[in-house]
PDB file of C-alpha atoms in Angstrom:
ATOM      1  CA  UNK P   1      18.839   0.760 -14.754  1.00 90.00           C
ATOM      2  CA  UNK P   2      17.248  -2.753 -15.705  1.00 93.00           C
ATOM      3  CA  UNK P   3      20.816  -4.105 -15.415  1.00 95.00           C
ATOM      4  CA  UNK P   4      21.519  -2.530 -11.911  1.00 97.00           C
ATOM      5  CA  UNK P   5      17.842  -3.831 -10.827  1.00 97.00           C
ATOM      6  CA  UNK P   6      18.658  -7.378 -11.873  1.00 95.00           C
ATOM      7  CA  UNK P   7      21.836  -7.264  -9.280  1.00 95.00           C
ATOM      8  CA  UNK P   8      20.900  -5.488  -6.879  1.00 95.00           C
ATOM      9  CA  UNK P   9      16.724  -5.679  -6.526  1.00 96.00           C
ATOM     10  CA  UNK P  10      15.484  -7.025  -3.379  1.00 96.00           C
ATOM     11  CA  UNK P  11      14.410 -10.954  -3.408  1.00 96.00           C
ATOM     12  CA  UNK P  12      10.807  -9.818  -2.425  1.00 97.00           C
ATOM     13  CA  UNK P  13       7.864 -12.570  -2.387  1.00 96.00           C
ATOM     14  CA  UNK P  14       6.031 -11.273  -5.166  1.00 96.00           C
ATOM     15  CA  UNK P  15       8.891 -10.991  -7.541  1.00 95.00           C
ATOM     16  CA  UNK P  16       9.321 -14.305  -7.616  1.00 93.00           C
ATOM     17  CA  UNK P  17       8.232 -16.698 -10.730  1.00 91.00           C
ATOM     18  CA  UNK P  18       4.775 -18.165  -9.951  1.00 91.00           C
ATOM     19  CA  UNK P  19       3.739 -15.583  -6.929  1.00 95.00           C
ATOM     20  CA  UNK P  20       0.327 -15.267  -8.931  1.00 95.00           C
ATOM     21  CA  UNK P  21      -1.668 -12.415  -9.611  1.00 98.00           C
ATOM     22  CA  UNK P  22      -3.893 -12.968  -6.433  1.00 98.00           C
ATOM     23  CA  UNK P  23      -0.438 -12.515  -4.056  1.00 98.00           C
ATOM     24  CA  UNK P  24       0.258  -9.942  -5.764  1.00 98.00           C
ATOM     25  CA  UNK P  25      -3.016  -7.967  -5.755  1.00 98.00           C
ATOM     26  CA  UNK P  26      -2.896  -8.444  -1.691  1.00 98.00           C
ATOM     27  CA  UNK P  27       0.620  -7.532  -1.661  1.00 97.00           C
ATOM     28  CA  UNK P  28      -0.235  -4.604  -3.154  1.00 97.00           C
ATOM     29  CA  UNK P  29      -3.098  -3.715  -0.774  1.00 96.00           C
ATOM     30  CA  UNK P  30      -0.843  -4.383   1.878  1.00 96.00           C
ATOM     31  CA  UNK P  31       1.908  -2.327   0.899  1.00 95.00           C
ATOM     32  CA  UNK P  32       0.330   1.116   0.679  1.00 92.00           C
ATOM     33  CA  UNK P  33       1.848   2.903   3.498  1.00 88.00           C
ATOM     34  CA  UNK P  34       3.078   0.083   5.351  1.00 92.00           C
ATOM     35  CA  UNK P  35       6.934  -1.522   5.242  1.00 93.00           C
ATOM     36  CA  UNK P  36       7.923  -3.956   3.491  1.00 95.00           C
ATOM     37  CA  UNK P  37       9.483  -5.722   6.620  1.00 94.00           C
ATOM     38  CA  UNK P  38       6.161  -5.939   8.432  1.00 94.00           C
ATOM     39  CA  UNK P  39       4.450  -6.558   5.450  1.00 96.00           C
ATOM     40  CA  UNK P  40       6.363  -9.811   4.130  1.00 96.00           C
ATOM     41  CA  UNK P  41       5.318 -12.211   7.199  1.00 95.00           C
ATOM     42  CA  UNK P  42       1.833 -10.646   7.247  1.00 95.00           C
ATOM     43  CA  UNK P  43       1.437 -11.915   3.858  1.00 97.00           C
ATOM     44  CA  UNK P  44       2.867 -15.111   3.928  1.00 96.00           C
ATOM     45  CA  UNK P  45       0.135 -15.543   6.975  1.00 96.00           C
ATOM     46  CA  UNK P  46      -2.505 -14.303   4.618  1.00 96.00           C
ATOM     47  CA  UNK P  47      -1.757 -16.704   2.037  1.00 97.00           C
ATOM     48  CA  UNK P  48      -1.279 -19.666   3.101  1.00 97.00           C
ATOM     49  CA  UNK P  49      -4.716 -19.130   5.404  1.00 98.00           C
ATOM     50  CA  UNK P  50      -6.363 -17.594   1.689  1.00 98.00           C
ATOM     51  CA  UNK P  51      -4.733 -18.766  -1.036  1.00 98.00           C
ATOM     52  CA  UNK P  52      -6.968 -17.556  -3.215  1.00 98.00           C
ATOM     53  CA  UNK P  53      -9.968 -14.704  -3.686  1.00 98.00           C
ATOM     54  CA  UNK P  54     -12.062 -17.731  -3.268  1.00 98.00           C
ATOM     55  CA  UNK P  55     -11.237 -18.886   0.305  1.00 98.00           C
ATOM     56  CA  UNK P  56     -10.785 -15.299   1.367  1.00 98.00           C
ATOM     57  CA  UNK P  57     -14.604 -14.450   0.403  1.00 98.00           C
ATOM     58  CA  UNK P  58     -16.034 -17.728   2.330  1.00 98.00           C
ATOM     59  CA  UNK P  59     -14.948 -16.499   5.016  1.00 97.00           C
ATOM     60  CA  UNK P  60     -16.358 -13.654   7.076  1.00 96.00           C
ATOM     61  CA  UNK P  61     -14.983 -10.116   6.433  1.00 96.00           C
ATOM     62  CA  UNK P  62     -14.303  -9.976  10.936  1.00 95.00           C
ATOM     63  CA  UNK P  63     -12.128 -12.643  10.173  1.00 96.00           C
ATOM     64  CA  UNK P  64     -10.106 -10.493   7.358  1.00 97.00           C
ATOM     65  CA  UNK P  65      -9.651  -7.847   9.783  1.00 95.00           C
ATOM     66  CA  UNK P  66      -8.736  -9.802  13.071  1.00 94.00           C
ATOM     67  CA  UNK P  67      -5.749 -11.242  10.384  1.00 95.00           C
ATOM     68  CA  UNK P  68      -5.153  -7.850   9.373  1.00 93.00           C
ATOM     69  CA  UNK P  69      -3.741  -7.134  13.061  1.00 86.00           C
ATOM     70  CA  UNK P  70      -1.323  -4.371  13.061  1.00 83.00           C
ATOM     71  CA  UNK P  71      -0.726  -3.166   9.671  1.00 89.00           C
ATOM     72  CA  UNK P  72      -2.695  -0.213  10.176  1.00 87.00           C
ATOM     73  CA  UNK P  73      -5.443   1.302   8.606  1.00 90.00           C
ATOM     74  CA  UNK P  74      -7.442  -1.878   8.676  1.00 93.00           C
ATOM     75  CA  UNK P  75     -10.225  -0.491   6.450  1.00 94.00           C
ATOM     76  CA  UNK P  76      -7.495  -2.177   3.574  1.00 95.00           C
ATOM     77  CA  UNK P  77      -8.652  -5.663   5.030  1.00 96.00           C
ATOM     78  CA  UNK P  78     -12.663  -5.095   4.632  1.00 96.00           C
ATOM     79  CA  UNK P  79     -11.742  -3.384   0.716  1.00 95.00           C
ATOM     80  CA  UNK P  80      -9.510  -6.706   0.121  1.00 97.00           C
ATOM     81  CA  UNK P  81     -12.249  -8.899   1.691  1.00 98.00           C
ATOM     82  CA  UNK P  82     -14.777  -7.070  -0.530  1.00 97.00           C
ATOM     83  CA  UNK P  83     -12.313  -7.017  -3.976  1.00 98.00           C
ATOM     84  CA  UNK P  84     -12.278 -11.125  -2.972  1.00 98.00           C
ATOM     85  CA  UNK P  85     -15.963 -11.767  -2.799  1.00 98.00           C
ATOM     86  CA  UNK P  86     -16.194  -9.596  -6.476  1.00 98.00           C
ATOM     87  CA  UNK P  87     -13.665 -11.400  -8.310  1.00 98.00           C
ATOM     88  CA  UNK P  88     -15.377 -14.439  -6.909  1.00 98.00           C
ATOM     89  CA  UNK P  89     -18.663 -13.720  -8.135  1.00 97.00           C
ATOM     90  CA  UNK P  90     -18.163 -11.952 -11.419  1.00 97.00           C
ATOM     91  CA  UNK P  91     -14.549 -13.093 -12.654  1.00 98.00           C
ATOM     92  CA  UNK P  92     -14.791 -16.628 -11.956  1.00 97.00           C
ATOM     93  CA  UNK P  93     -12.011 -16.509  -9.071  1.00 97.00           C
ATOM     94  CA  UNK P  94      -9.717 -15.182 -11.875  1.00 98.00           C
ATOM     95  CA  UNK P  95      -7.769 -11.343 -10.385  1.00 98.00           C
ATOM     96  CA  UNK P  96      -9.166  -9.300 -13.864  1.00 98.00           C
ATOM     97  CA  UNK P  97      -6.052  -8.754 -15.909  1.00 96.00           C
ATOM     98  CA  UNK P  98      -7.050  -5.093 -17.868  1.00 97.00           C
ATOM     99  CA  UNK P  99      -7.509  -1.882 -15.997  1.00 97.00           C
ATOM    100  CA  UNK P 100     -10.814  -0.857 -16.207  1.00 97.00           C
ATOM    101  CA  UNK P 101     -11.669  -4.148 -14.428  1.00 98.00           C
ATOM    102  CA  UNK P 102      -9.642  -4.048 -11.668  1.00 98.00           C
ATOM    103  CA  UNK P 103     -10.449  -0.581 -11.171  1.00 97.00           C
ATOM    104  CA  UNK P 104     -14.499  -1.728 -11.016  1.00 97.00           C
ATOM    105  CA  UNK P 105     -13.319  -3.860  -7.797  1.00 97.00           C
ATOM    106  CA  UNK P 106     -14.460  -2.374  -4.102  1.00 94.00           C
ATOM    107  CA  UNK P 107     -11.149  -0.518  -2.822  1.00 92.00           C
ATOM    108  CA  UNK P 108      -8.668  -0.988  -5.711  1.00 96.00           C
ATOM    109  CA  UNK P 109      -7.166   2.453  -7.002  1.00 94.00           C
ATOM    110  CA  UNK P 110      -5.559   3.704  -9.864  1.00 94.00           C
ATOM    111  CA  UNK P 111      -2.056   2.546  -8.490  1.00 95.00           C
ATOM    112  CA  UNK P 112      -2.957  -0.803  -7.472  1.00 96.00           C
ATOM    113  CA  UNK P 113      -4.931  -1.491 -10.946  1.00 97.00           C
ATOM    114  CA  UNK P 114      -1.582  -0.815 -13.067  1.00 97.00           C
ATOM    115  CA  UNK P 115       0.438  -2.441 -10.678  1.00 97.00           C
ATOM    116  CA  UNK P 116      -1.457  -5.627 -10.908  1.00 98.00           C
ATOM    117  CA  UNK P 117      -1.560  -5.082 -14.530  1.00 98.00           C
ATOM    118  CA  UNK P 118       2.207  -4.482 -15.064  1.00 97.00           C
ATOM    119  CA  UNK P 119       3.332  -6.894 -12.602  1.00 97.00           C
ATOM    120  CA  UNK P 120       0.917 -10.203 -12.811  1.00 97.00           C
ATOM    121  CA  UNK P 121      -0.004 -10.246 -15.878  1.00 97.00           C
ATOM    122  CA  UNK P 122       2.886  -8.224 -17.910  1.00 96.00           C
ATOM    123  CA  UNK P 123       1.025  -5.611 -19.452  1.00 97.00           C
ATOM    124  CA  UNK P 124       2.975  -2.309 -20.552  1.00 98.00           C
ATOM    125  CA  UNK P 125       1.097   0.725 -18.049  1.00 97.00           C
ATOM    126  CA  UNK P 126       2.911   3.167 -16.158  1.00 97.00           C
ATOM    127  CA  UNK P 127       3.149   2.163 -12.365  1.00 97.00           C
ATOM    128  CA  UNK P 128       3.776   5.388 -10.152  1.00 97.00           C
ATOM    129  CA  UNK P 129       4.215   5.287  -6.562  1.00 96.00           C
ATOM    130  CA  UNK P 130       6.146   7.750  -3.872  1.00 95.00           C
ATOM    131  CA  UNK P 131       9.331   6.290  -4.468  1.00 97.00           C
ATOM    132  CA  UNK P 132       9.174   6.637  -8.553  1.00 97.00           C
ATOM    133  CA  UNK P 133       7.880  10.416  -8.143  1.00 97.00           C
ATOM    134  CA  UNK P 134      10.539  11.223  -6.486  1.00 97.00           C
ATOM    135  CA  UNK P 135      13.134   9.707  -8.558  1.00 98.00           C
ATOM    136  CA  UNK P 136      11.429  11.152 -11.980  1.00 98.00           C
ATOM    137  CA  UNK P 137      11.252  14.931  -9.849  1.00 97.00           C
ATOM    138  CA  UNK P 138      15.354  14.332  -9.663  1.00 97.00           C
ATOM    139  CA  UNK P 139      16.636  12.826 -12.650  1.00 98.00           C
ATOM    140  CA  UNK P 140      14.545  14.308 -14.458  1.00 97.00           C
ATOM    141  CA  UNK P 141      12.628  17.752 -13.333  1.00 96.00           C
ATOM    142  CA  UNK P 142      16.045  18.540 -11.521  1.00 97.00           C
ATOM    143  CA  UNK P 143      13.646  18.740  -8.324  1.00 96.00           C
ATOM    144  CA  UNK P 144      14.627  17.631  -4.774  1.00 96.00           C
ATOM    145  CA  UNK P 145      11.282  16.564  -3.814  1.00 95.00           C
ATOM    146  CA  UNK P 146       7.823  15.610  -6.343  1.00 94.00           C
ATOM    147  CA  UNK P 147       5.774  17.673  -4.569  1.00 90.00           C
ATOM    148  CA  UNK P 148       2.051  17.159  -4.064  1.00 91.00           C
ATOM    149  CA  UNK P 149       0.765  13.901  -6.522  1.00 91.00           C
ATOM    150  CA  UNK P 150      -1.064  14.499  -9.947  1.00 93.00           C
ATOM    151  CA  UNK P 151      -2.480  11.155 -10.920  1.00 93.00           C
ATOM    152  CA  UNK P 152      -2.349  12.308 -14.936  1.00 94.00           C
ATOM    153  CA  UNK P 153       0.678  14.423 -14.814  1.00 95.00           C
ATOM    154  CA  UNK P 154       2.580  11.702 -13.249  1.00 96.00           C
ATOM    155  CA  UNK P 155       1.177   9.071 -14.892  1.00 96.00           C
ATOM    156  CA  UNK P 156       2.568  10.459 -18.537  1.00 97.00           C
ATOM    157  CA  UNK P 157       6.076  11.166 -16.927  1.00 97.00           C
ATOM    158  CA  UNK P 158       6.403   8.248 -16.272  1.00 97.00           C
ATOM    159  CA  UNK P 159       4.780   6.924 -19.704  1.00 97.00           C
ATOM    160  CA  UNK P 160       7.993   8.770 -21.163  1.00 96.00           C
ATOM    161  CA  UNK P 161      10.002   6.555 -19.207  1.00 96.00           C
ATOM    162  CA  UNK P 162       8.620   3.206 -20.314  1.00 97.00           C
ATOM    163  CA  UNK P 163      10.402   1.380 -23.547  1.00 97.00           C
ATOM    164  CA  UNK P 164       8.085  -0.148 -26.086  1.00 97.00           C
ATOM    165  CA  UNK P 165       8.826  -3.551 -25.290  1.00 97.00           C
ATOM    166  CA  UNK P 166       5.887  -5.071 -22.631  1.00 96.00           C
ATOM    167  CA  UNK P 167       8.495  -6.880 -20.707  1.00 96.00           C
ATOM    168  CA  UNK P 168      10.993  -4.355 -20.729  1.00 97.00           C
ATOM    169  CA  UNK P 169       8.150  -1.904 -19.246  1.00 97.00           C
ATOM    170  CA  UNK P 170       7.729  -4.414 -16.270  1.00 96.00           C
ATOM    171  CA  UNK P 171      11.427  -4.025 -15.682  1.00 96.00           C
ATOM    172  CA  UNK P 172      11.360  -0.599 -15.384  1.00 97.00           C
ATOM    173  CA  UNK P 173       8.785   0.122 -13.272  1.00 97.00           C
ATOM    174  CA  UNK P 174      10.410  -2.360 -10.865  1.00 97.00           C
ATOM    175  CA  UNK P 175      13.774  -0.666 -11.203  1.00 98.00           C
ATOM    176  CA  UNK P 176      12.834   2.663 -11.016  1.00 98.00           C
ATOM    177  CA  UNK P 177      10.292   2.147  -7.890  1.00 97.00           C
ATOM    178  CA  UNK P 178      13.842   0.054  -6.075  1.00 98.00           C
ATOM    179  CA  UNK P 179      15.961   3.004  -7.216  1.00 98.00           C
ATOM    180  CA  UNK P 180      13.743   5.016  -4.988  1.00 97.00           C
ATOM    181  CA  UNK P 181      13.399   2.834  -2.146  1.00 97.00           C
ATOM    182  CA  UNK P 182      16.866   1.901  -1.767  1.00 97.00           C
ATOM    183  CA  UNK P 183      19.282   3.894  -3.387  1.00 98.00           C
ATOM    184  CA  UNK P 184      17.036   7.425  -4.062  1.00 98.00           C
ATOM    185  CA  UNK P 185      15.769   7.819  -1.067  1.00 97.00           C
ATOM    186  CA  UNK P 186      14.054  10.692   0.600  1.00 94.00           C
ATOM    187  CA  UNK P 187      16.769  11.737   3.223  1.00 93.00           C
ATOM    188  CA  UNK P 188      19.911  10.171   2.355  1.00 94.00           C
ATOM    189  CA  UNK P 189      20.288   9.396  -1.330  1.00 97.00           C
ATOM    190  CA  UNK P 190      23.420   7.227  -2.499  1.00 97.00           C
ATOM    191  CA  UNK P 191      24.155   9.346  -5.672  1.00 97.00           C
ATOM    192  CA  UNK P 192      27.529   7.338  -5.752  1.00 96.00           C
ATOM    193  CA  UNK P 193      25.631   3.905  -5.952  1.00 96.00           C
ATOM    194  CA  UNK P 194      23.084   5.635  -8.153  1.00 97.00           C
ATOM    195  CA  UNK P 195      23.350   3.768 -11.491  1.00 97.00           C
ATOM    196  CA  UNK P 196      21.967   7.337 -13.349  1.00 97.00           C
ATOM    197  CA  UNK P 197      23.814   9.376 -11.574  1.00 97.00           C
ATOM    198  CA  UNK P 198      25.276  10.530 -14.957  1.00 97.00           C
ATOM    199  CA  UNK P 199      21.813  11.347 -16.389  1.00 96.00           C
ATOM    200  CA  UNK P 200      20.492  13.248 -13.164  1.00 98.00           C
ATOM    201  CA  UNK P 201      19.621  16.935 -13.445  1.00 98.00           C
ATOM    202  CA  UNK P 202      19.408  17.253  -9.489  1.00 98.00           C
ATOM    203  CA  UNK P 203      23.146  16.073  -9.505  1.00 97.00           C
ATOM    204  CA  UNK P 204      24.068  17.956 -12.358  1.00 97.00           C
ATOM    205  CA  UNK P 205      22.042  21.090 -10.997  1.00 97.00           C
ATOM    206  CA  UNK P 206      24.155  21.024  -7.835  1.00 97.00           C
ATOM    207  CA  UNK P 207      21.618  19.680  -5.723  1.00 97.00           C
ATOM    208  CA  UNK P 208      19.053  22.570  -5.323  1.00 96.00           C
ATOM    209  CA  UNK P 209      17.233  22.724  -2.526  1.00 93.00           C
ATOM    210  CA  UNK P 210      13.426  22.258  -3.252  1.00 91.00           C
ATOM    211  CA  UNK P 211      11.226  25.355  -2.705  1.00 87.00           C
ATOM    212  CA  UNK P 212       7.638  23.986  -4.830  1.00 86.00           C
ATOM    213  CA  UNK P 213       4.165  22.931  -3.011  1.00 84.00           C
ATOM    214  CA  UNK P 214       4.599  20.398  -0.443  1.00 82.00           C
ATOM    215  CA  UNK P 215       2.066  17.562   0.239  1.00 77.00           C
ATOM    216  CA  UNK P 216       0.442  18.382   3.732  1.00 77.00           C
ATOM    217  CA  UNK P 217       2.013  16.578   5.927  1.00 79.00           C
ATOM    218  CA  UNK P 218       0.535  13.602   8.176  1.00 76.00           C
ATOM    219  CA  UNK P 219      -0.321  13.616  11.218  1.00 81.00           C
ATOM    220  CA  UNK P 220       0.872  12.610  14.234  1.00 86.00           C
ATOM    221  CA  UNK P 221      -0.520   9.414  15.609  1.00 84.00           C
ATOM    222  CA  UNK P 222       0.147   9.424  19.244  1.00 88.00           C
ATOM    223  CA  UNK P 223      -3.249  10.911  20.710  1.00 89.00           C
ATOM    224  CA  UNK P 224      -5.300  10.460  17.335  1.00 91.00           C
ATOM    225  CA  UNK P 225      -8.678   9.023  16.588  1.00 92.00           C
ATOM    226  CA  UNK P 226      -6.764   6.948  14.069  1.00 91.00           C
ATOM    227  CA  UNK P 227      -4.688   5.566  17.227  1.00 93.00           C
ATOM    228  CA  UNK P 228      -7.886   5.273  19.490  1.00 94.00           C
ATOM    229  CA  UNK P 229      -9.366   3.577  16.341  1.00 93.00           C
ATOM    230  CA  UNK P 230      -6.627   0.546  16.365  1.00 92.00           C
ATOM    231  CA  UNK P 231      -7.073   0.545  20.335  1.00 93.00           C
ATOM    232  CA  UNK P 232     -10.643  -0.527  19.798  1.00 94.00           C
ATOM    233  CA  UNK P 233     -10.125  -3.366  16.894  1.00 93.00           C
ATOM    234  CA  UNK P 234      -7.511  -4.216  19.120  1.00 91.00           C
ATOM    235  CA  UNK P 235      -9.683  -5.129  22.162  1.00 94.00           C
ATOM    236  CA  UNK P 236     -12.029  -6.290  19.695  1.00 93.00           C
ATOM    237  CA  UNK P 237      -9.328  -8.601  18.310  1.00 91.00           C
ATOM    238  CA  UNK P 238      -8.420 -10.299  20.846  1.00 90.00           C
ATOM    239  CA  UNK P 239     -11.683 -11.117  22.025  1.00 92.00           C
ATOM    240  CA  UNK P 240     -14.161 -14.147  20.650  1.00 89.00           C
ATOM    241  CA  UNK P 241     -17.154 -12.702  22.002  1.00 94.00           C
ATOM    242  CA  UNK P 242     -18.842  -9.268  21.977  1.00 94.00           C
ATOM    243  CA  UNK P 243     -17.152  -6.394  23.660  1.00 95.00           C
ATOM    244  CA  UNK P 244     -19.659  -4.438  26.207  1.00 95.00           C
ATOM    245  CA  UNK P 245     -19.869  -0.522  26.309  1.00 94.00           C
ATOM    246  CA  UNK P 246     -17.981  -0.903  29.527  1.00 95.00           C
ATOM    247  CA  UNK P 247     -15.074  -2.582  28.257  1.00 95.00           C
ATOM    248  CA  UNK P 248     -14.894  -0.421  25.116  1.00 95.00           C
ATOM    249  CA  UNK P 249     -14.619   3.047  27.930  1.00 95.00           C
ATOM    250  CA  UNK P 250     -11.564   1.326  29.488  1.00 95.00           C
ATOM    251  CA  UNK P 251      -9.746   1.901  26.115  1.00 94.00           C
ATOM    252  CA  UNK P 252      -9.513   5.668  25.944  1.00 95.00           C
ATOM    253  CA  UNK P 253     -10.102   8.172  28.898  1.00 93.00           C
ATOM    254  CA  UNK P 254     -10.984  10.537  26.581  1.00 94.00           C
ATOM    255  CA  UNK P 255     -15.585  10.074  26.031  1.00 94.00           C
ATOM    256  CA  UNK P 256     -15.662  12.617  23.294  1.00 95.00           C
ATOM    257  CA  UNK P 257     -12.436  11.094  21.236  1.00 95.00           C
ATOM    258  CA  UNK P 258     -13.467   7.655  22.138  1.00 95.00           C
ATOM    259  CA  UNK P 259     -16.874   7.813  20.858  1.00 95.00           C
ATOM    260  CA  UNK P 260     -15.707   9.879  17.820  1.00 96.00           C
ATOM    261  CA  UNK P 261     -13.588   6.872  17.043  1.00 94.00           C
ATOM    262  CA  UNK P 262     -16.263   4.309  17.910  1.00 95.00           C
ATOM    263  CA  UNK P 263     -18.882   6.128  15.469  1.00 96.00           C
ATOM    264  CA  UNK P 264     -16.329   5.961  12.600  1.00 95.00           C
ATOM    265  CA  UNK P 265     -15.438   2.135  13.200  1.00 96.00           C
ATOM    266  CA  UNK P 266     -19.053   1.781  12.992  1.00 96.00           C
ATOM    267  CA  UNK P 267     -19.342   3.870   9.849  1.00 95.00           C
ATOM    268  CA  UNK P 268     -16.778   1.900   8.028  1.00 94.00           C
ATOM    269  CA  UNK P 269     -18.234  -1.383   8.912  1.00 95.00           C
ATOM    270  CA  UNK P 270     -15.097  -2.421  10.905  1.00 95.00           C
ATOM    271  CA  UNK P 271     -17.524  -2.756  13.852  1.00 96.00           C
ATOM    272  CA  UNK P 272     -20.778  -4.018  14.195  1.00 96.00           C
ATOM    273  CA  UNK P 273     -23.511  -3.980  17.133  1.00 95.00           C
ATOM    274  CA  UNK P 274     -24.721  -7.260  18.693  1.00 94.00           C
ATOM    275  CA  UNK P 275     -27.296  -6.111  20.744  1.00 95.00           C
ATOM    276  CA  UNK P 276     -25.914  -3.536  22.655  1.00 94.00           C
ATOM    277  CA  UNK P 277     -21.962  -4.947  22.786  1.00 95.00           C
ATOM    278  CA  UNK P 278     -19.937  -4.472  19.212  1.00 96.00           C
ATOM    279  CA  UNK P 279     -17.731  -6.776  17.097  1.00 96.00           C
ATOM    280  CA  UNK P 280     -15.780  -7.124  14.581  1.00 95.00           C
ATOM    281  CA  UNK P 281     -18.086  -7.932  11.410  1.00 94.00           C
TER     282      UNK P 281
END
């Protein structure tokens, strides 16, 4: 699978020689349940405006989120503002290379920890996102689906993956999270272009059709708080002073859902009150 990934991987930014451990740290922030398409011009933005945790925690965290724009749940851009100002402040501007480090840092998760781990700095840990779940549930489990996530379950399958070798462990988190993005996918796998086809119980099970627990599935976003939420940092956005009450009712028709929304910007800090008109912090 390291061979295949070395021919066919994706020429992604931060899988390129000298991408750095900070670009790869907001990468990662940015990624979580957002493209890759929209991501890679987002970040290319980011960096070259903060090209490192220093510059981004000089500036104000309003200005993190009006840069966030539309990659959706902006709360990411306040935890990477935050994450910025810490590694400023207690790591000398250096992104903390072990685990227990990163995971210290305001909004960084057991995912993104490893993954900076693995990837920046070329320590051997398990990396285990949606796309590697799934493709450990077929080759190996003989499962269609992963079913709901188990951060220590799925953390040791994939610990049985990983070879000895550092480097080689780095290679196969990255192949095995392409396999799934590309070639394993959810819907439409390409068994044919599968390069372990040959070692996949799902394939050699005849392709059963999944009946385990299910992850509850998301909901919609058309006529959510979440998408009255981005309709207010929106207006917010794209204005450079204070947005009045009055301005902020034109958004949504809906008082109840509005303010709902409103009181949970609020909450998380993505809006503050000047005087009686709100901004971005």
């Amino acid at each position: 699978m390291r061979a295949w990934f070395v021919e066919h991987g994706r020429d992604l930014p931060w899988r390129r020689d000298g991408f750095g451990a900070w670009g790869i740290l907001v990468s990662e922030i940015m990624l979580q349940q957002t493209p890759v398409a929209r991501v890679i011009p987002r970040l290319e933005q980011w960096l070259e405006r903060w090209p490192t945790p220093e510059a981004l925690a000089a500036a104000a965290p309003g200005d993190a989120v009006r840069a966030w724009e539309r990659l959706g749940y902006p709360r990411r851009a306040l935890n990477l503002h935050a994450a910025a100002t810490a590694i400023t402040h207690n790591h000398g501007g250096m992104v903390p290379e072990d685990v227990p480090s990163l995971l210290a840092l305001p909004g960084i998760g057991e995912y993104t920890a490893r993954a900076v781990a693995a990837f920046a700095y070329g320590h051997r840990h398990p990396v285990v996102d949606t796309n590697v779940r799934r493709v450990i549930a077929r080759v190996v489990l003989g499962q269609g689906e992963a079913g709901p996530p188990s951060t220590r379950r799925d953390l040791a399958a994939m610990e049985e993956l990983l070879p000895a070798d550092p480097t080689d462990a780095q290679s196969t988190n990255a192949a095995t999270m392409e396999l799934g993005a590309i070639v394993c996918t959810a819907r439409k796998p390409l068994c044919q272009e599968c390069p372990v086809r040959d070692l996949c119980q799902w394939r050699a099970d005849g392709y059963p059709v999944y009946e385990g627990k299910r992850p509850a599935p998301q909901k919609r976003f058309e006529g959510s708080d979440r998408q009255v939420r981005g309709l207010i940092l929106a207006e917010l956005r794209a204005s450079d002073v204070p947005v009045t009450p009055e301005e902020i009712v034109q958004v949504w028709p809906d008082s109840a859902q509005r303010e709902r929304a409103l009181d949970g910007l609020l909450r998380d800090g993505l809006v503050v009150l000047s005087g009686a008109d709100y901004e971005l912090p």
